[in-house]
XYZ file of C-alpha atoms in Angstrom:
635
model
C 0.519 -25.613 11.209
C 2.198 -22.594 10.618
C 4.654 -21.920 13.446
C 3.167 -19.881 16.864
C 5.244 -17.968 19.467
C 4.804 -16.361 22.034
C 5.101 -12.410 21.192
C 5.251 -11.397 25.192
C 8.987 -13.099 26.101
C 9.839 -13.774 22.617
C 8.902 -10.046 20.932
C 12.821 -9.850 20.137
C 12.634 -13.006 17.764
C 10.677 -10.560 15.071
C 11.749 -7.878 12.813
C 10.605 -5.225 15.216
C 11.654 -2.176 14.614
C 14.059 -0.086 16.380
C 11.487 1.991 17.960
C 9.683 0.177 18.320
C 11.524 -2.443 20.353
C 13.382 0.374 22.554
C 10.084 1.041 23.934
C 9.066 -2.415 25.355
C 13.257 -2.446 26.181
C 13.236 0.094 28.464
C 9.469 0.735 29.349
C 8.625 1.281 33.072
C 6.463 -2.305 32.644
C 4.830 -3.901 29.995
C 1.137 -5.388 30.068
C 0.441 -8.632 26.741
C -3.200 -9.216 27.865
C -4.143 -12.540 27.005
C -8.246 -11.639 26.853
C -11.111 -9.640 26.294
C -12.454 -10.108 29.488
C -7.978 -9.541 31.014
C -8.252 -5.765 29.341
C -12.023 -4.181 30.392
C -10.742 -4.956 33.768
C -7.602 -3.471 32.671
C -10.816 -0.461 31.947
C -11.617 -0.148 35.686
C -8.118 -0.178 37.253
C -8.421 -3.962 39.368
C -11.061 -6.537 39.547
C -12.516 -5.084 42.734
C -13.152 -1.301 40.628
C -16.745 -0.018 40.250
C -14.752 3.817 39.266
C -11.470 4.606 37.655
C -10.289 7.787 36.764
C -7.462 7.702 33.586
C -6.080 11.191 34.825
C -1.901 12.174 33.864
C -0.123 14.947 35.914
C 0.048 17.966 32.832
C 3.002 19.794 33.831
C 2.132 23.053 34.172
C -0.933 21.710 35.462
C -0.546 19.125 37.082
C -3.311 16.253 37.721
C -5.462 16.325 34.519
C -9.192 13.610 34.728
C -9.583 13.295 31.454
C -12.854 10.115 31.272
C -14.608 8.049 33.966
C -15.155 4.633 33.270
C -17.965 3.850 35.643
C -18.479 -0.873 35.983
C -22.542 -1.282 34.384
C -24.225 -4.979 34.354
C -24.085 -5.075 31.014
C -20.715 -3.111 30.691
C -18.366 0.146 31.188
C -19.823 3.472 30.966
C -16.695 6.109 29.640
C -17.253 9.455 29.784
C -14.669 12.870 29.124
C -14.971 15.507 31.361
C -14.797 17.737 28.157
C -17.814 18.029 25.593
C -15.383 18.462 23.202
C -13.286 15.547 23.280
C -17.029 13.403 23.239
C -16.133 13.735 19.168
C -14.515 13.893 16.104
C -12.675 16.784 15.494
C -12.615 17.041 11.163
C -8.559 18.246 11.196
C -6.983 16.749 14.136
C -4.418 14.708 10.887
C -1.428 15.828 9.994
C 1.016 14.111 7.873
C 4.729 14.220 9.683
C 6.335 12.627 6.012
C 7.382 14.358 2.848
C 5.304 11.748 0.782
C 2.894 13.084 -2.014
C -0.414 14.519 0.451
C -2.875 17.192 0.409
C -3.288 17.449 3.945
C -1.950 19.507 6.922
C 1.630 19.114 7.637
C 2.899 19.095 10.214
C 5.898 21.550 10.245
C 3.068 23.974 8.105
C 1.064 23.865 11.238
C 2.961 23.975 13.623
C 5.856 26.137 11.915
C 7.880 23.007 14.209
C 10.067 19.856 12.468
C 7.655 16.602 13.534
C 10.888 14.802 15.041
C 12.245 16.588 17.975
C 8.190 15.158 19.452
C 8.082 11.940 17.882
C 10.861 11.481 19.888
C 10.006 12.854 22.970
C 6.325 10.670 22.886
C 8.857 7.465 22.881
C 10.371 8.579 25.681
C 7.147 9.694 27.469
C 6.408 5.802 26.682
C 9.573 4.949 27.760
C 8.473 6.766 31.003
C 4.792 4.395 31.485
C 3.780 1.416 32.661
C 2.555 0.610 28.623
C 0.444 -2.091 27.238
C 0.673 -3.604 23.559
C -2.111 -5.734 22.439
C -1.341 -7.198 18.331
C -4.051 -7.224 15.542
C -4.546 -7.343 11.698
C -5.025 -4.415 9.957
C -8.808 -4.687 8.296
C -10.642 -8.049 6.779
C -6.677 -9.829 5.996
C -4.999 -12.328 7.860
C -2.317 -12.873 10.417
C -0.468 -14.009 7.298
C -0.669 -11.275 5.637
C 1.915 -9.156 6.010
C -0.069 -6.688 7.381
C -0.249 -6.963 11.375
C -0.278 -3.847 13.870
C 0.635 -2.792 17.066
C -1.278 -0.970 19.592
C 1.366 1.030 22.774
C -1.167 2.340 25.190
C -0.423 3.719 28.827
C -1.781 1.142 30.556
C -3.850 3.659 32.474
C -5.952 3.676 29.024
C -7.203 0.131 29.235
C -10.621 1.480 28.015
C -8.792 2.285 24.698
C -7.313 -0.482 24.987
C -10.795 -2.583 24.700
C -12.470 -0.294 22.041
C -9.701 -0.809 19.295
C -10.029 -4.824 20.627
C -12.784 -4.991 20.077
C -12.864 -2.634 16.336
C -10.155 -4.366 14.983
C -9.521 -7.774 17.115
C -6.961 -8.954 19.167
C -4.313 -11.617 18.828
C -3.050 -13.848 21.529
C -0.157 -12.381 21.980
C 1.246 -16.677 22.759
C 0.190 -17.508 19.525
C 0.797 -15.431 17.645
C 2.522 -16.166 13.561
C 6.638 -16.382 13.391
C 6.754 -14.516 10.203
C 3.922 -11.570 12.169
C 5.509 -8.294 10.853
C 4.309 -5.089 12.196
C 3.201 -2.911 9.226
C 1.529 -0.277 11.296
C 1.412 1.237 15.387
C -0.395 3.564 16.860
C 1.090 5.425 19.944
C -1.202 6.573 22.494
C 0.315 9.082 24.563
C -2.762 11.581 25.980
C -1.322 14.209 27.750
C 0.521 16.026 24.413
C -3.217 17.021 23.392
C -2.228 19.864 26.070
C 1.346 20.439 26.601
C 1.741 20.902 22.477
C -1.969 20.456 20.941
C -3.687 23.483 23.224
C -6.444 21.239 23.940
C -6.949 19.593 20.201
C -7.702 17.132 19.245
C -4.269 15.557 17.044
C -3.803 12.786 15.482
C -0.724 12.326 13.735
C 0.488 10.230 10.422
C 3.903 9.059 9.983
C 4.305 6.852 6.582
C 7.906 5.683 6.736
C 9.233 2.940 4.047
C 8.142 -0.056 5.798
C 6.049 0.913 8.845
C 2.866 3.301 9.106
C 3.095 4.970 12.521
C -0.242 6.401 13.431
C 0.091 9.274 16.522
C -3.087 9.687 18.908
C -2.994 12.518 21.115
C -6.642 11.777 22.464
C -8.179 9.773 24.118
C -11.624 9.821 22.257
C -11.325 6.736 20.096
C -13.294 7.895 16.990
C -10.072 9.396 15.420
C -7.519 7.657 16.410
C -8.162 3.109 17.561
C -10.550 3.594 14.562
C -10.216 6.358 11.799
C -6.320 6.065 12.062
C -6.843 1.886 11.502
C -9.086 3.628 8.286
C -6.645 5.989 7.076
C -4.044 2.827 6.862
C -6.252 1.507 4.987
C -6.895 4.393 2.775
C -2.664 4.585 2.542
C -1.946 0.997 1.239
C -4.980 1.313 -0.999
C -2.980 3.806 -2.556
C -0.192 2.326 -3.276
C -2.254 -1.089 -4.014
C -4.861 0.310 -6.085
C -8.079 -0.032 -4.189
C -10.739 1.604 -2.343
C -12.186 0.894 1.496
C -15.600 1.952 1.224
C -17.053 4.774 3.819
C -19.975 2.564 3.788
C -22.504 0.363 5.988
C -23.898 -2.631 3.894
C -26.755 -4.969 4.272
C -28.760 -8.213 2.451
C -31.868 -6.816 3.072
C -34.634 -10.196 2.845
C -37.755 -10.132 1.515
C -40.770 -11.560 3.095
C -40.799 -13.022 -0.460
C -36.611 -14.406 0.096
C -35.940 -12.335 -2.404
C -32.250 -10.607 -1.064
C -31.041 -7.376 -2.776
C -27.863 -6.651 -0.862
C -27.077 -2.758 -0.429
C -25.028 -0.440 0.865
C -24.851 3.200 2.476
C -22.576 5.798 1.940
C -22.345 9.085 2.924
C -20.536 11.241 4.807
C -20.432 10.677 9.310
C -23.857 10.851 10.173
C -25.507 10.480 6.538
C -27.257 7.457 8.018
C -25.151 4.264 7.762
C -25.687 2.649 11.245
C -29.367 3.195 10.692
C -29.339 1.216 7.493
C -28.612 -1.761 9.221
C -31.620 -0.409 12.075
C -35.192 -1.910 11.950
C -36.801 0.853 10.700
C -39.101 2.082 13.806
C -42.490 2.562 14.474
C -44.869 4.353 16.320
C -46.459 2.441 19.537
C -49.397 1.073 17.958
C -47.389 -0.419 15.132
C -47.790 2.636 12.061
C -44.141 4.246 10.807
C -43.930 7.811 10.892
C -43.457 8.849 7.264
C -42.956 12.777 8.751
C -44.135 15.981 10.555
C -44.931 18.929 9.050
C -42.250 21.924 10.145
C -44.833 25.233 9.391
C -48.186 22.858 11.536
C -46.804 19.850 13.636
C -49.516 17.728 11.258
C -47.897 14.228 10.595
C -47.928 11.267 7.804
C -47.736 7.766 8.661
C -47.659 4.312 7.001
C -49.033 0.718 7.576
C -46.287 -1.835 7.346
C -47.494 -5.409 8.930
C -43.848 -7.057 8.225
C -40.948 -5.386 7.034
C -38.355 -6.785 5.544
C -35.125 -9.098 7.559
C -32.578 -8.011 8.144
C -28.348 -9.333 7.195
C -25.886 -6.657 7.983
C -22.316 -6.991 6.428
C -20.497 -3.984 7.561
C -21.292 -0.625 9.175
C -18.896 1.303 8.466
C -15.497 0.101 6.347
C -16.035 -1.894 2.967
C -12.729 -3.453 2.243
C -12.811 -3.664 -1.904
C -9.663 -6.045 -2.160
C -8.918 -6.684 -5.886
C -8.585 -9.987 -5.761
C -12.232 -11.469 -3.977
C -14.171 -8.881 -7.377
C -16.180 -10.886 -9.557
C -15.595 -10.327 -12.698
C -18.817 -11.880 -14.581
C -21.307 -10.715 -12.395
C -20.283 -6.720 -12.880
C -22.042 -6.869 -9.053
C -19.563 -5.005 -6.012
C -17.989 -6.926 -3.871
C -17.225 -6.176 0.047
C -16.151 -7.694 3.273
C -16.134 -5.785 6.658
C -12.643 -3.923 7.279
C -13.757 -3.980 11.542
C -14.607 -6.556 13.574
C -17.033 -4.986 16.076
C -19.068 -1.105 14.941
C -18.981 1.893 16.815
C -23.406 2.646 16.659
C -24.466 6.010 17.031
C -27.157 6.695 19.211
C -28.456 9.847 19.508
C -31.851 9.016 17.775
C -31.847 6.453 20.060
C -34.171 9.354 22.923
C -36.244 6.386 24.466
C -37.324 2.997 25.976
C -38.978 0.995 22.404
C -37.235 3.547 19.804
C -35.760 0.324 18.681
C -36.325 -2.599 20.260
C -33.944 -4.872 18.653
C -30.947 -2.467 19.493
C -31.797 -1.568 23.001
C -32.233 -5.887 23.358
C -28.311 -6.451 22.046
C -27.389 -3.125 24.442
C -29.567 -4.136 27.261
C -28.436 -8.309 27.328
C -25.620 -8.260 25.948
C -23.347 -11.437 25.813
C -20.626 -10.051 26.958
C -20.156 -6.254 28.790
C -20.279 -3.646 26.092
C -18.081 0.237 26.289
C -20.716 3.076 25.795
C -18.640 6.397 25.466
C -21.359 9.119 26.148
C -23.828 8.063 28.251
C -24.846 8.537 31.661
C -23.988 4.707 32.655
C -24.920 4.554 37.193
C -22.473 2.275 38.203
C -23.929 -1.404 38.873
C -26.351 -0.140 36.625
C -28.223 -0.977 33.645
C -26.499 1.228 31.453
C -29.383 2.389 28.987
C -28.639 3.366 25.852
C -31.209 6.461 25.741
C -29.548 8.387 28.482
C -27.439 10.315 26.551
C -24.422 12.228 28.663
C -25.317 15.926 28.593
C -22.535 18.156 27.583
C -24.593 20.821 29.277
C -27.209 20.877 32.274
C -30.579 20.585 28.933
C -28.477 20.150 26.021
C -27.442 16.207 25.660
C -24.346 15.025 23.896
C -24.851 14.799 19.891
C -22.724 11.762 19.280
C -23.632 8.182 22.275
C -21.891 5.741 21.052
C -21.257 2.175 21.937
C -18.880 -0.303 21.110
C -21.024 -3.428 19.293
C -18.922 -6.307 17.774
C -20.361 -8.274 15.275
C -20.162 -11.451 17.197
C -23.098 -10.528 18.989
C -25.130 -9.318 16.021
C -27.893 -11.652 15.237
C -27.843 -12.664 11.412
C -24.231 -10.885 10.468
C -23.039 -12.206 7.385
C -19.457 -12.882 7.809
C -18.133 -13.918 4.108
C -17.439 -11.277 1.190
C -20.941 -9.902 -0.485
C -21.418 -8.855 -3.522
C -23.535 -5.190 -3.631
C -26.341 -4.039 -6.087
C -27.638 -1.069 -5.187
C -25.112 1.505 -3.941
C -27.151 4.244 -1.991
C -25.611 8.181 -0.807
C -27.217 9.902 2.633
C -27.474 13.064 3.537
C -28.665 15.516 5.983
C -30.590 17.562 4.673
C -32.314 20.599 7.233
C -35.511 21.920 6.166
C -36.568 23.490 3.418
C -39.469 26.289 3.528
C -39.973 29.293 0.567
C -39.771 31.882 3.238
C -36.434 30.482 3.963
C -34.588 27.840 1.724
C -32.131 25.815 1.930
C -31.320 22.601 0.021
C -33.137 20.325 1.842
C -35.593 19.846 -1.668
C -34.198 15.691 -1.882
C -37.327 13.906 -1.898
C -37.617 10.255 -0.237
C -35.561 8.407 -3.289
C -33.994 9.913 -5.671
C -32.125 7.663 -8.980
C -29.053 8.606 -9.758
C -26.707 8.267 -13.301
C -23.994 6.188 -12.595
C -21.507 9.770 -13.364
C -23.847 11.186 -11.264
C -23.070 8.875 -8.148
C -19.669 9.920 -8.014
C -20.269 13.779 -8.412
C -21.919 12.682 -5.186
C -19.022 10.803 -3.612
C -16.410 13.794 -4.844
C -18.644 16.336 -2.990
C -20.429 13.774 -0.276
C -21.824 17.042 1.946
C -21.443 16.766 6.103
C -25.325 17.981 6.135
C -27.233 19.471 8.221
C -26.977 19.501 12.190
C -23.362 17.040 11.566
C -23.978 14.868 15.736
C -20.255 13.205 14.665
C -18.471 16.231 14.255
C -17.071 18.940 16.023
C -17.689 21.132 12.876
C -21.383 21.444 12.500
C -21.908 25.033 10.766
C -23.743 25.421 7.904
C -22.715 22.866 4.919
C -19.117 22.128 3.889
C -17.676 18.341 2.184
C -16.535 15.194 4.468
C -14.147 15.442 1.599
C -13.618 12.673 -1.511
C -15.056 9.203 -0.822
C -16.683 10.392 2.236
C -13.474 9.402 4.145
C -11.009 12.229 3.381
C -10.415 12.978 6.804
C -9.086 9.762 6.705
C -7.243 9.485 3.739
C -3.217 10.644 4.001
C -2.641 11.163 -0.133
C -3.633 13.250 -2.400
C -7.949 13.611 -3.628
C -6.975 13.060 -7.430
C -5.540 9.558 -6.631
C -8.982 9.040 -4.703
C -11.329 10.625 -7.569
C -9.999 8.255 -10.657
C -10.302 4.481 -7.969
C -13.543 5.490 -7.443
C -14.038 6.323 -10.713
C -12.484 3.618 -12.102
C -14.610 1.485 -9.603
C -17.668 2.528 -10.777
C -16.955 1.783 -14.387
C -15.553 -1.729 -13.876
C -19.588 -2.727 -11.515
C -21.946 -1.629 -13.986
C -24.943 -3.346 -13.194
C -24.348 -2.050 -10.010
C -27.216 0.950 -9.096
C -27.526 4.132 -7.485
C -29.882 5.671 -5.265
C -29.983 9.252 -3.016
C -31.428 9.300 -0.219
C -31.971 12.632 2.191
C -32.212 12.093 6.154
C -34.014 14.404 8.906
C -36.049 16.160 6.564
C -37.598 16.026 2.717
C -38.474 19.881 2.456
C -40.410 21.019 4.444
C -41.047 17.599 6.690
C -39.103 16.494 9.653
C -38.641 12.389 8.390
C -35.594 11.675 10.225
C -34.315 8.233 8.855
C -38.029 7.302 6.826
C -36.797 7.937 4.075
C -33.460 5.066 3.881
C -35.510 2.883 6.481
C -38.733 2.613 3.700
C -36.047 3.150 0.298
C -34.716 0.145 1.791
C -38.058 -1.225 1.543
C -39.510 -0.232 -1.405
C -35.712 -1.081 -3.456
C -36.117 -5.129 -1.525
C -38.559 -5.702 -3.179
C -38.039 -4.444 -6.237
C -34.635 -6.495 -6.310
C -32.834 -5.479 -9.293
C -35.370 -5.485 -11.597
C -35.715 -3.118 -13.950
C -36.493 0.647 -14.192
C -38.643 2.531 -16.548
C -39.351 5.171 -18.327
C -43.207 5.457 -16.191
C -41.591 5.055 -13.097
C -38.899 8.511 -13.175
C -39.096 10.939 -13.718
C -35.992 13.889 -14.286
C -36.101 15.891 -11.144
C -36.737 19.899 -11.482
C -32.058 19.572 -10.083
C -30.241 18.086 -12.058
C -28.012 16.843 -9.362
C -31.125 14.574 -8.218
C -30.755 12.380 -10.422
C -34.078 11.096 -11.900
C -37.521 11.439 -9.102
C -40.087 9.020 -9.197
C -43.391 9.739 -10.500
C -45.062 7.496 -7.742
C -44.008 4.770 -5.481
C -45.996 1.990 -2.800
C -45.075 -0.360 -0.341
C -47.437 -3.364 0.386
C -49.416 -2.114 -1.972
C -50.000 1.661 0.203
C -48.250 5.299 -2.027
C -46.688 6.807 -0.825
C -47.322 10.759 -1.578
C -45.943 12.534 -3.845
C -45.597 14.982 -1.799
C -42.318 13.033 -0.277
C -41.152 12.358 -3.856
C -41.291 15.387 -5.652
C -40.611 18.697 -2.546
C -41.461 21.224 -5.499
C -45.093 19.983 -5.446
C -44.903 21.008 -0.947
C -46.696 23.753 -0.902
C -44.669 24.549 1.472
C -41.904 25.100 -0.229
C -43.021 25.534 -3.833
C -41.082 26.187 -7.205
C -39.870 29.395 -5.768
C -38.435 27.834 -2.641
C -37.220 24.998 -4.628
C -35.166 26.853 -7.369
C -33.600 29.064 -3.516
C -32.666 25.065 -2.682
C -31.572 24.028 -5.903
C -29.186 26.948 -6.640
C -27.247 26.514 -2.773
C -27.062 22.843 -3.598
C -25.203 23.177 -7.255
C -23.102 25.896 -5.969
C -21.811 24.012 -3.334
C -20.699 21.286 -6.394
C -18.959 23.986 -8.162
C -16.904 25.094 -5.480
C -16.438 21.354 -4.188
C -15.666 20.256 -7.278
C -13.483 23.096 -9.499
C -10.360 21.150 -6.836
C -11.335 18.258 -8.301
C -9.348 19.513 -11.717
C -6.051 18.613 -11.596
C -4.043 17.434 -14.779
C -3.641 14.076 -13.190
C -7.601 13.512 -12.674
C -9.542 10.863 -15.585
C -10.470 12.289 -18.733
C -13.882 10.760 -18.735
C -13.666 12.307 -14.865
C -13.598 15.802 -16.496
C -15.907 15.325 -18.545
C -17.983 14.839 -16.234
C -16.584 17.733 -13.369
C -17.706 19.914 -16.590
C -21.471 18.559 -16.712
C -21.741 19.582 -13.688
C -20.494 23.151 -14.059
C -22.186 23.759 -17.032
C -25.460 22.827 -15.102
C -25.913 19.638 -16.783
C -29.288 17.384 -17.314
C -29.857 14.120 -16.134
C -29.945 12.412 -19.963
C -26.317 14.036 -20.539
C -25.045 12.598 -17.701
C -26.213 9.371 -18.319
C -24.737 9.922 -22.000
C -21.289 10.449 -20.218
C -21.393 6.589 -18.543
C -24.247 4.035 -18.824
C -27.966 5.429 -17.707
C -29.869 4.262 -15.187
C -32.769 2.621 -17.077
C -29.773 -0.142 -18.968
């Protein structure tokens, strides 16, 4: 058995970076919590409080309350005093070092060097009562050499608890003697007011042997969660493996066939929803869609849905040692110990009984964000905090530990189908948009790579502050969290697709299919369909080239449990509200978007095959053209 030490009393025996030793050795006080229960008590400022305010004295502003925390029966309801802080700012990351990057550098953005602010941050931390936790990055073991640390002000216990849930927490009295800190998060909330005009900022400083993350805000999305994601991506950049932005689920049919699907996409693209059971009406039927023009609804009767065994929710590590060459599938494992589940589509009781049951009666208290929790009452996931009267926050969340989720898969798992999600706006001939995708499209592998390069955020994104128009989340849909160059990630993703030739690729829209409002039903129905057909080959008579080549192949017909899906949901151009005119106008919007985004990847270091694929798109190539560049969908 490996030797362990009590870090609280023996931290000087570990090879800590000098700046961390200075903070720990000179701070006002330092607490090393030993359990989750202790952290949750810390988040309330003590065991006897039902409400706690996270406040700081801001120079020139005075006392300022950032967050209120209310103790509910089933957990802590965390609410920010500013609506802006309830979602991730997509431009919050800055790079402070001199290593290669395509991201904004701190000095270029502010006109000032970072080092004075870095030293001021350390000095501020020294003046505080601190709490320190240790964890490992992603799914690495404690002896992997990928150790990490959080240094935070003591009154930010909810943030500490969120990170402890998301990444796990090593018991401070049983730390391996050879444990080494390779990354550290410094939490210093007041600096967003004193230095960044109230904006969320997360600064990454990639030193020789330490990746520093300076979190200048209290929303855990860009720092406790995505900050760690950025560290993982940086490790992967140097070791040639990615951490994909996707949820993964084993779909078990009523006949015990298992098909594993990974669903990728920008924030709001349906990753968490892929792990949810299909939402039903009170009579048990499924709403395929509601027409935005005439209000008509179409339903489907599905007596028995597939059983779901979740694997990953958002961050899927693809370690090279785990890839099984014999199968040619992609092997993934979860990089998190808990999931940051968005709840904006849960608007009333009974929408998702599975998730409601877990959150109302959890084994241990949960951490809720942007929910209207009442002290000593049960926090309900459909009671969303209002940004202003009549306007609920679009980004309510719950941090759900994996160990609370029934049938969760712990071991690395082979992915057979990779889907990509995009939020689509309504499309009609009078108001054409890019919302022209049918319920399910099959993509040639080369085209699937392009979708992962442009990664559209899509319509009415609930997770970020910038939601106007069609914008790109960036390469892999994880680009907002990466620190390096886009061309390196483009090559990394292309090689991964080349090395896993048995994986199939599909596209699943959500929110709208043409003139029909559909929520996340396309991916739920498609999950049922793909789960039942498994890895069986597609045949030419099943598919036809989509009218817009960027959508690959559309289905000629589809049925689930003997019930056909209407063709209007499979081929949007035949919807009378859209027609060829509206469809073609939407296709041009999509084509223009791809052309604009893909030109950013025409870099001298791009893989030659990647250049051919991008050129094919810029030349408006067909689905068959893409197949000739890489293996086809019928093989």
